[in-house]
Short mmCIF file of C-alpha atoms and ligand atoms in Angstrom, two decimals:
data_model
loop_
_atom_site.label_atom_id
_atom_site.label_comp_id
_atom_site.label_asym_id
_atom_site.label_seq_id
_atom_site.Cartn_x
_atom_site.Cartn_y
_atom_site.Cartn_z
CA UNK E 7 65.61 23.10 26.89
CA UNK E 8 62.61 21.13 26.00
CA UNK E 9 62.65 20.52 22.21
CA UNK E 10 59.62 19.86 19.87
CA UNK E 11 59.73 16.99 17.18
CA UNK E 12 61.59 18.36 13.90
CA UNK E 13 58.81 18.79 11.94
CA UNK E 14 57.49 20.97 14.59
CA UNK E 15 61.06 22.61 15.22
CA UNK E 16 61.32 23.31 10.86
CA UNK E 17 58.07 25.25 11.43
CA UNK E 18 58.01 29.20 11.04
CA UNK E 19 55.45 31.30 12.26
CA UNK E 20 52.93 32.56 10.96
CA UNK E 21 53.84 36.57 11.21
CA UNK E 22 50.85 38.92 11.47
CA UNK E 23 50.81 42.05 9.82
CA UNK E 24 51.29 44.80 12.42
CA UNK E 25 47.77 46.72 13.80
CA UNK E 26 46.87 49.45 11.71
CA UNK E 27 47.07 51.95 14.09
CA UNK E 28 50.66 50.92 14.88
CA UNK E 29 51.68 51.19 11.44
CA UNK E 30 50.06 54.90 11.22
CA UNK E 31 52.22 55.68 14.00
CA UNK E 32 55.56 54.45 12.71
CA UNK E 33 55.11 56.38 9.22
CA UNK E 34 53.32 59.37 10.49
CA UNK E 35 50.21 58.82 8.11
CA UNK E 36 46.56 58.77 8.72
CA UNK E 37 43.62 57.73 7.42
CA UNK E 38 45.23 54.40 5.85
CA UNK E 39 43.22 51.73 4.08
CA UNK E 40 43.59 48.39 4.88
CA UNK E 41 43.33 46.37 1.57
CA UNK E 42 45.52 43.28 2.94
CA UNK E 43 43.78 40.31 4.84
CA UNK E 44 40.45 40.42 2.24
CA UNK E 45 37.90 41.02 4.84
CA UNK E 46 34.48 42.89 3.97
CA UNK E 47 34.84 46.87 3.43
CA UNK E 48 31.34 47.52 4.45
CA UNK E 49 31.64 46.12 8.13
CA UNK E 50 29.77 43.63 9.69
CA UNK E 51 25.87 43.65 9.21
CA UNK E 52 24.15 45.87 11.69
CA UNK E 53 21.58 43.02 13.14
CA UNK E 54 24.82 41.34 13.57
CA UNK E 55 25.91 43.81 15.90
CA UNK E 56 23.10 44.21 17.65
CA UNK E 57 22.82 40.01 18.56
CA UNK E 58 26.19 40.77 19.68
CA UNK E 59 25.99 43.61 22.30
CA UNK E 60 22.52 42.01 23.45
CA UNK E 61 24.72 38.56 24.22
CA UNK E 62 27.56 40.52 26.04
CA UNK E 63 26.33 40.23 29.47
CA UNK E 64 25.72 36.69 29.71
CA UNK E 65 29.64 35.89 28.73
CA UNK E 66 30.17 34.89 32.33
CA UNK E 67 28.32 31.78 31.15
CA UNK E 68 30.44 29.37 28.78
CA UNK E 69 29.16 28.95 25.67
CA UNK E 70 27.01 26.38 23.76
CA UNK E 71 29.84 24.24 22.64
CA UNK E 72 27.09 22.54 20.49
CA UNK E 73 25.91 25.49 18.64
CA UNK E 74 22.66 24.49 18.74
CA UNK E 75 20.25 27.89 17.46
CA UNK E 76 23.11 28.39 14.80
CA UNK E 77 23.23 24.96 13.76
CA UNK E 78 19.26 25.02 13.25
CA UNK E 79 19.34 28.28 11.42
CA UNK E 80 22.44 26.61 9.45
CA UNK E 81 21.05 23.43 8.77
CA UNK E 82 17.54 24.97 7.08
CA UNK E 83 19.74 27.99 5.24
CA UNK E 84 21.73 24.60 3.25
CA UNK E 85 18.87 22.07 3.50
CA UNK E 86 21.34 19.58 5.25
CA UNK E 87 20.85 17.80 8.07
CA UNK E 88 22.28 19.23 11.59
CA UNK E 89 24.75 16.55 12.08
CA UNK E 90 26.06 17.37 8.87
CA UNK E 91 27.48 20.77 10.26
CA UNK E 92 30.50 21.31 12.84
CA UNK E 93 31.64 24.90 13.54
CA UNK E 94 35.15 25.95 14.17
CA UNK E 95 37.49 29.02 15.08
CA UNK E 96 37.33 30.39 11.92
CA UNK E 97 37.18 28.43 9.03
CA UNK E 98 41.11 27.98 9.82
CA UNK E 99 40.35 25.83 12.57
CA UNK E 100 38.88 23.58 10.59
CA UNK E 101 41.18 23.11 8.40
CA UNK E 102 43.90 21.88 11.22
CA UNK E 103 40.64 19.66 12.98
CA UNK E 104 40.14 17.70 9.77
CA UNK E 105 44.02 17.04 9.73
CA UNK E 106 43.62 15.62 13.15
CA UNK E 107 41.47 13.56 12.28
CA UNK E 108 42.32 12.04 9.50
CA UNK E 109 45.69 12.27 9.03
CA UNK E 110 48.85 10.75 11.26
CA UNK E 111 52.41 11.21 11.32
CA UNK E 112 53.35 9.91 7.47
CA UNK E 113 50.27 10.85 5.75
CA UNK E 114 50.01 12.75 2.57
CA UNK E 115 48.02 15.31 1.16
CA UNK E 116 48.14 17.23 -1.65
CA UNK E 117 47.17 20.61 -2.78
CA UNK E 118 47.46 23.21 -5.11
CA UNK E 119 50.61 25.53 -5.26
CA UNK E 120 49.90 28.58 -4.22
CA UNK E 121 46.96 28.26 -2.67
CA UNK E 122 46.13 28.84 1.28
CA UNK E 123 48.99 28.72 3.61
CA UNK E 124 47.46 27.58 6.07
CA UNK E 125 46.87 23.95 4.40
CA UNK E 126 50.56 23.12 4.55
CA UNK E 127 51.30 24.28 7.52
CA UNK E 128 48.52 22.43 9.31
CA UNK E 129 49.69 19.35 7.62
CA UNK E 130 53.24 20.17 8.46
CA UNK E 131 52.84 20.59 12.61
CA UNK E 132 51.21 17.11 12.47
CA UNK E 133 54.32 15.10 11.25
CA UNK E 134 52.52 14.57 7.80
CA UNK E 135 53.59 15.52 4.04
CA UNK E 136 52.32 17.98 2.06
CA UNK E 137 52.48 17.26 -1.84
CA UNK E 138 51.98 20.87 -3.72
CA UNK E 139 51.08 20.71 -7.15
CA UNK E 140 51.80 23.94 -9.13
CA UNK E 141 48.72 25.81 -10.84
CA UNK E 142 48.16 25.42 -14.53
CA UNK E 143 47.22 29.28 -15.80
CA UNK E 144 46.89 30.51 -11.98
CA UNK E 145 44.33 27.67 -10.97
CA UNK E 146 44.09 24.58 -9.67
CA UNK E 147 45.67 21.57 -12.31
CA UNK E 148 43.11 19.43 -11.27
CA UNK E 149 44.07 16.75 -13.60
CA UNK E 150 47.76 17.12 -12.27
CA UNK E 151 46.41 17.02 -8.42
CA UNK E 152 44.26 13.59 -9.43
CA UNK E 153 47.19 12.01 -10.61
CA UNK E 154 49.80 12.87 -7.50
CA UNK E 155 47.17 10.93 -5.06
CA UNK E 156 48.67 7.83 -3.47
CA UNK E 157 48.05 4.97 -1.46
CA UNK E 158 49.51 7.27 1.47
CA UNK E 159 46.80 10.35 0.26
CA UNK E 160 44.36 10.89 2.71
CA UNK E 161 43.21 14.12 1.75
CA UNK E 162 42.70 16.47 -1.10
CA UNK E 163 42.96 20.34 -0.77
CA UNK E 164 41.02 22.51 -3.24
CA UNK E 165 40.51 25.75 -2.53
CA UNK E 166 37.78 27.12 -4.91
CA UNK E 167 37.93 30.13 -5.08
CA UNK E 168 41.60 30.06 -4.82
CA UNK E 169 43.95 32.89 -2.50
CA UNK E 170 45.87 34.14 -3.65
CA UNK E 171 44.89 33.81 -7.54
CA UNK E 172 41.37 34.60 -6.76
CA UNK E 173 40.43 31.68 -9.53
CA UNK E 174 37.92 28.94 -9.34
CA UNK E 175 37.71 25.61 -10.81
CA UNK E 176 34.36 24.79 -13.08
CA UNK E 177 31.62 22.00 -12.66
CA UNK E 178 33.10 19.80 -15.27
CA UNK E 179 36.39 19.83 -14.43
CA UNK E 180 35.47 19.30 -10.69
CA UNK E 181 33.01 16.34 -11.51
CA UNK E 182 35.46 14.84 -13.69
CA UNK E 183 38.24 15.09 -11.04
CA UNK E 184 35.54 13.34 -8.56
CA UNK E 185 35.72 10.57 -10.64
CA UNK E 186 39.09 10.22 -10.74
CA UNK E 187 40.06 10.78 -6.90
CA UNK E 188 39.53 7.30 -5.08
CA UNK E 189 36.91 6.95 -2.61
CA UNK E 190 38.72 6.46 0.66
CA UNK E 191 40.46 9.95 -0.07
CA UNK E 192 38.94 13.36 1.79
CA UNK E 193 38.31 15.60 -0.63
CA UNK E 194 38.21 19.24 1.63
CA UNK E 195 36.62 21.67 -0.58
CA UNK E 196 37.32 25.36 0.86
CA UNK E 197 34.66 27.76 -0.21
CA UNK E 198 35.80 31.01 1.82
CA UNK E 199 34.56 33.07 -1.07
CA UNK E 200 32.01 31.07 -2.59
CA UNK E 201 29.59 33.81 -1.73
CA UNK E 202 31.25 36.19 -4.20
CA UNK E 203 31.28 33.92 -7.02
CA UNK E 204 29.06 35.28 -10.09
CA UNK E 205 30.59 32.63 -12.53
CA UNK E 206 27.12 30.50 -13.67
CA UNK E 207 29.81 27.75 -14.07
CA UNK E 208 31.27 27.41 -10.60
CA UNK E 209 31.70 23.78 -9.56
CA UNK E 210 29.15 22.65 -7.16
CA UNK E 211 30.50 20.39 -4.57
CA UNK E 212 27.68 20.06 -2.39
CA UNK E 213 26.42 17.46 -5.16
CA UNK E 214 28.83 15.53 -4.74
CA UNK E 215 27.95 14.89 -0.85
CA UNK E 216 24.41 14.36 -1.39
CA UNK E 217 26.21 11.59 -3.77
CA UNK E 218 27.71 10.00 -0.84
CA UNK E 219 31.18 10.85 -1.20
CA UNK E 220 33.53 12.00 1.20
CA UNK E 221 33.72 15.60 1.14
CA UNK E 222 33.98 18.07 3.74
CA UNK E 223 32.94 21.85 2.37
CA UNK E 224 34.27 24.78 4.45
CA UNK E 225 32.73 28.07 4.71
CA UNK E 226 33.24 31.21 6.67
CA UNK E 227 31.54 34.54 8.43
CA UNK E 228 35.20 35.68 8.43
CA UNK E 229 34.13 37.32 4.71
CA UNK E 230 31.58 38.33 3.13
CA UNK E 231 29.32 37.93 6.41
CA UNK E 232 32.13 40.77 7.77
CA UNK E 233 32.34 39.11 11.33
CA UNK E 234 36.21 38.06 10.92
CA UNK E 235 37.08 39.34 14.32
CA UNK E 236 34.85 37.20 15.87
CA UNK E 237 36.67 33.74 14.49
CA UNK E 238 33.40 31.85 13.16
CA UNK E 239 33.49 29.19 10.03
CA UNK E 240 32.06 25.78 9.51
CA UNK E 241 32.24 22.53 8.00
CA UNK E 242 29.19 20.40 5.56
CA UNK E 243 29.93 16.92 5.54
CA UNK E 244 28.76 13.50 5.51
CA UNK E 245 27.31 12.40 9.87
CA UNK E 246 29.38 9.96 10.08
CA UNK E 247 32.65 12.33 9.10
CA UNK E 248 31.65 15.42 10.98
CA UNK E 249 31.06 13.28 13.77
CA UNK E 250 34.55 12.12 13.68
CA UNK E 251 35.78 15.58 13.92
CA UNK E 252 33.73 16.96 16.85
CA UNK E 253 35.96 13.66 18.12
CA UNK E 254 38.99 16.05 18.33
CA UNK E 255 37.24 19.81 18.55
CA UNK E 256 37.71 21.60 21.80
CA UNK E 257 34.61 21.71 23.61
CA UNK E 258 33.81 25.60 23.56
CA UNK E 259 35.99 26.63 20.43
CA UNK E 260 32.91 29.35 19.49
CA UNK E 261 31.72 31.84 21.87
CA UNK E 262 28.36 32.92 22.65
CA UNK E 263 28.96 35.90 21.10
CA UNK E 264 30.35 34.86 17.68
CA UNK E 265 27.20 32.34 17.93
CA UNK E 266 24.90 34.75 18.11
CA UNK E 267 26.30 37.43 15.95
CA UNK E 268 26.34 34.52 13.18
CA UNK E 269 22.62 33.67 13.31
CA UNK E 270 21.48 37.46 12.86
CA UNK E 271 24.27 37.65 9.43
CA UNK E 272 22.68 34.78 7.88
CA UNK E 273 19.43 36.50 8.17
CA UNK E 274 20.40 39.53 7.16
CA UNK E 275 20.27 38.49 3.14
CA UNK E 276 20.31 42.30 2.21
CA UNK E 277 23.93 43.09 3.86
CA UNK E 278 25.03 39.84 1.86
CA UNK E 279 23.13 41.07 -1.44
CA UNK E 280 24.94 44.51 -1.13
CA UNK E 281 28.24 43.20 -0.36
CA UNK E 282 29.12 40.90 -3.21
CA UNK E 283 26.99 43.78 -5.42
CA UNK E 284 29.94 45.86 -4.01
CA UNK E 285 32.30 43.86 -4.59
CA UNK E 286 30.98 43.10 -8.73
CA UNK E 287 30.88 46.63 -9.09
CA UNK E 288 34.62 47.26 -7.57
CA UNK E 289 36.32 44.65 -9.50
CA UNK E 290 35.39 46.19 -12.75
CA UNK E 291 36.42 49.64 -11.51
CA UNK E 292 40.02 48.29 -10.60
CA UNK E 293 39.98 46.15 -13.90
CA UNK E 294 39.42 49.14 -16.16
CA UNK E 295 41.77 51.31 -13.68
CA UNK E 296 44.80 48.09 -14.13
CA UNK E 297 44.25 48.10 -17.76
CA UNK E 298 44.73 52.07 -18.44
CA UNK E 299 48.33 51.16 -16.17
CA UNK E 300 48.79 48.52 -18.30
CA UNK E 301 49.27 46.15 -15.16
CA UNK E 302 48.50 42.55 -15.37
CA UNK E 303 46.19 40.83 -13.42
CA UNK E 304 44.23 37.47 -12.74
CA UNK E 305 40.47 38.03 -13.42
CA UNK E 306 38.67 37.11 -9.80
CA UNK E 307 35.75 35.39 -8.76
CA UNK E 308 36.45 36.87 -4.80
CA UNK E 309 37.14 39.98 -3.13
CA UNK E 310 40.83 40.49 -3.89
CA UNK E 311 42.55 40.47 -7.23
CA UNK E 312 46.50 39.30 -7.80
CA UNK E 313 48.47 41.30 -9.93
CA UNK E 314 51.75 42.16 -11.18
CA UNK E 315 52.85 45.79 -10.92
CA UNK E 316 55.68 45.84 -12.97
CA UNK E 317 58.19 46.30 -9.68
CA UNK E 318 59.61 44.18 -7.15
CA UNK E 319 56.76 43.73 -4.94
CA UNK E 320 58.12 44.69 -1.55
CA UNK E 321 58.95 47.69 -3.41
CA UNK E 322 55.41 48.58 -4.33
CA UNK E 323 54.06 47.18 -1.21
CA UNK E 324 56.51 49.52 0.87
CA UNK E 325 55.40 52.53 -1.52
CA UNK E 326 52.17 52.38 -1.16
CA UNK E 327 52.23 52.10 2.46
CA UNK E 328 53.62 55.03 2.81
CA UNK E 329 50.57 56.54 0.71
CA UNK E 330 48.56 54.61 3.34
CA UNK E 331 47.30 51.82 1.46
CA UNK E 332 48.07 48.79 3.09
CA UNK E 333 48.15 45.69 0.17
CA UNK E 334 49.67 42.32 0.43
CA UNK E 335 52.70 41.08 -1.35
CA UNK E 336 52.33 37.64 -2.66
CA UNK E 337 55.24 36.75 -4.69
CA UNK E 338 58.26 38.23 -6.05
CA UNK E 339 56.42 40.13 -8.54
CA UNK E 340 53.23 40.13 -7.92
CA UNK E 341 50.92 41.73 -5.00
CA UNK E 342 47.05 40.59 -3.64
CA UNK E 343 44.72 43.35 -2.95
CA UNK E 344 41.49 43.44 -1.73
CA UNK E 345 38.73 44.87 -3.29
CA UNK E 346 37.64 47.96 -0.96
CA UNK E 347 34.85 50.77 -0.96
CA UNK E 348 35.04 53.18 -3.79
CA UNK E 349 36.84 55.38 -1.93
CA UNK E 350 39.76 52.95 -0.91
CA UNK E 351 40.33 51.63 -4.24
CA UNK E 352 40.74 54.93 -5.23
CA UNK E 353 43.43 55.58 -2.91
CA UNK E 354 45.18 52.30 -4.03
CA UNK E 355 44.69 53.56 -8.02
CA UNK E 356 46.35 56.39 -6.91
CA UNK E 357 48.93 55.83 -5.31
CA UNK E 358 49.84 53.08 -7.76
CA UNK E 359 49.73 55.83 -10.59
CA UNK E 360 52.19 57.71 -8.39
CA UNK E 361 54.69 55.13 -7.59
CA UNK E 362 54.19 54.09 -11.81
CA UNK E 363 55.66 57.83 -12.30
CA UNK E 364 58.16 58.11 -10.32
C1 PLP P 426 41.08 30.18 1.20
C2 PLP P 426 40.84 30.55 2.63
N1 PLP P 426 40.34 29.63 3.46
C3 PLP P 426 40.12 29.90 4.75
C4 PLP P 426 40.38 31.15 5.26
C5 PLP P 426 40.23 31.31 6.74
O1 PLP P 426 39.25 32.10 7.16
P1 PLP P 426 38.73 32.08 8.65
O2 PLP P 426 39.59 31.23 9.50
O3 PLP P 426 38.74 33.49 9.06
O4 PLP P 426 37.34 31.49 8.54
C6 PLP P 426 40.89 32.15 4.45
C7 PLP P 426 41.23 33.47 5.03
O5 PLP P 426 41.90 34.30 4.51
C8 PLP P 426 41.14 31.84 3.09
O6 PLP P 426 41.67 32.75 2.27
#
């Protein structure tokens, strides 16, 4: 048999979680919530839907590998310039793109521990070495990560907010770490849930590309824009780095449809507005609900919340299932849920109150 290099060979796959309607069927239940992958509760936004079905009969056609109507609509929604943008598969596609580009066999870079698994195992599949720094009070030790950069560092991970902590790192802290990370180093800043943020505070990265440095900011519709189905993220960076990366991007690696759907969410402001107003709301709902329990949890600044239920996670991730609320386990001890409609989070209260009782 054919055998991959070891580093590809050491790999494990990534293992979905099964399709809700597959897990209904196994335990007999109905109705389940799905409060695991932190996607947006309220659905997509309706104009986004409608771009989409009005683009479905032209898919015969290949699409713009270019983007070029969402990079417009992009490039005056951030006041950048349009070869400042590249689009990807999802924002995870990015992720692995600027890897390609910038990093070969030997490489390092280093990121926060736990953060996004994606980051090491993108780094891992391309021969390189991943250097995890452990979070200081569940977020990123930014200090810590400043000081493990090496002559072998080519790029910086920060995910702000973080998954699975939900945390983000502040302006001060961020500029000051800027000024410590050297200036042939990437710094990838990935903003999946900056949209949810509410903290005045939050660090503000785009300033620092304006300033000229090398960072590459990575956003998603996969979230709070609700179109995760469709695989659509994208990149802000300097011209002379995002062209780089369309270097190694596969020519038509967003469809027409995912285009198109993309340009009507980022007009649709309102579906935004009541989605993160949602999501404010929720969080102090399941705050108020955790303290009554007396679980422990990490105050979030996105649409999930860690926390630690007192139980042996798989345990309380296998109860609940069988309620029909479908959570993620993220340590030993501790599980990451999503913050759901009313309704859901209900269900997860109670079942939680049920399993507590037992
Ligand atoms: C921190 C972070 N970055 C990136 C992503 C990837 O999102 P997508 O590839 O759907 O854009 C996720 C998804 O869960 C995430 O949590």
């Amino acid at each position: 048999m054919i055998k991959p290099p070891e580093y590809v060979s050491a790999l494990k796959a990534y293992v979905p979680g099964k399709p809700v309607e597959e897990l209904e069927r196994e335990l007999g239940i109905k109705d389940s919530v799905k409060l695991a992958s932190n996607e947006n509760p309220l659905g997509p936004s309706k104009k986004a839907l409608e771009a989409a079905a009005k683009n479905l009969a032209g898919v015969n056609r290949y699409p713009d590998g270019g983007a070029y109507y969402l990079t417009e609509a992009l490039s005056k929604k951030l006041g950048v310039e349009k070869g400042q943008i590249v689009f990807g598969n999802g924002s995870n596609e990015l992720i692995d793109m600027a890897v390609r580009t910038f990093l070969k066999p030997g490489s390092e870079a280093v990121m926060a521990w736990p953060s996004f698994v994606i980051y090491p195992m993108s780094i891992q599949v391309h021969g390189c070495h991943g250097i995890r720094v452990p979070l200081l009070d569940f977020r990123h030790d930014l200090r810590k990560m400043a000081e493990a950069v090496t002559k072998r560092t080519k790029i910086v991970f920060i995910a702000n907010p973080n998954n699975p902590t939900g945390t983000i790192n502040r302006r001060e802290e961020f500029d000051r770490f800027m000024e410590e990370i050297p200036h042939n180093v990437l710094v990838v800043v990935d903003e999946a849930y900056f949209e949810y943020v509410t903290d005045p505070k939050y660090a503000d990265s785009m300033k620092h590309l304006r300033a000229g440095r090398n960072v590459l900011i990575l956003r998603t519709f996969s979230k709070i824009y609700g179109l995760a189905g469709l695989r659509i993220g994208y990149a802000v960076t300097k011209p002379g780095i995002a062209a780089e990366i369309n270097k190694v991007r596969n020519p038509f690696n967003t469809s027409t449809i995912a285009q198109a759907a993309a340009i009507a969410a980022l007009e649709d402001e309102e579906h935004v507005a009541n989605s993160k107003k949602l999501n404010t709301a929720e969080r102090q709902y399941l705050y108020g609900e955790l303290d009554a329990l007396g679980i422990k949890y990490v105050p979030t600044e996105a649409n999930f919340i860690l926390m630690f239920p007192g139980a042996p996670a798989v345990e309380v991730y296998e109860a609940l299932l069988r309620k029909g609320v479908i959570v993620r386990p993220a340590s030993e001890d501790s599980i990451r849920v999503t913050i759901g409609l009313h309704d859901e989070n209900v269900r997860f209260i109670e079942g939680l109150k049920s399993i507590a009782t037992k």
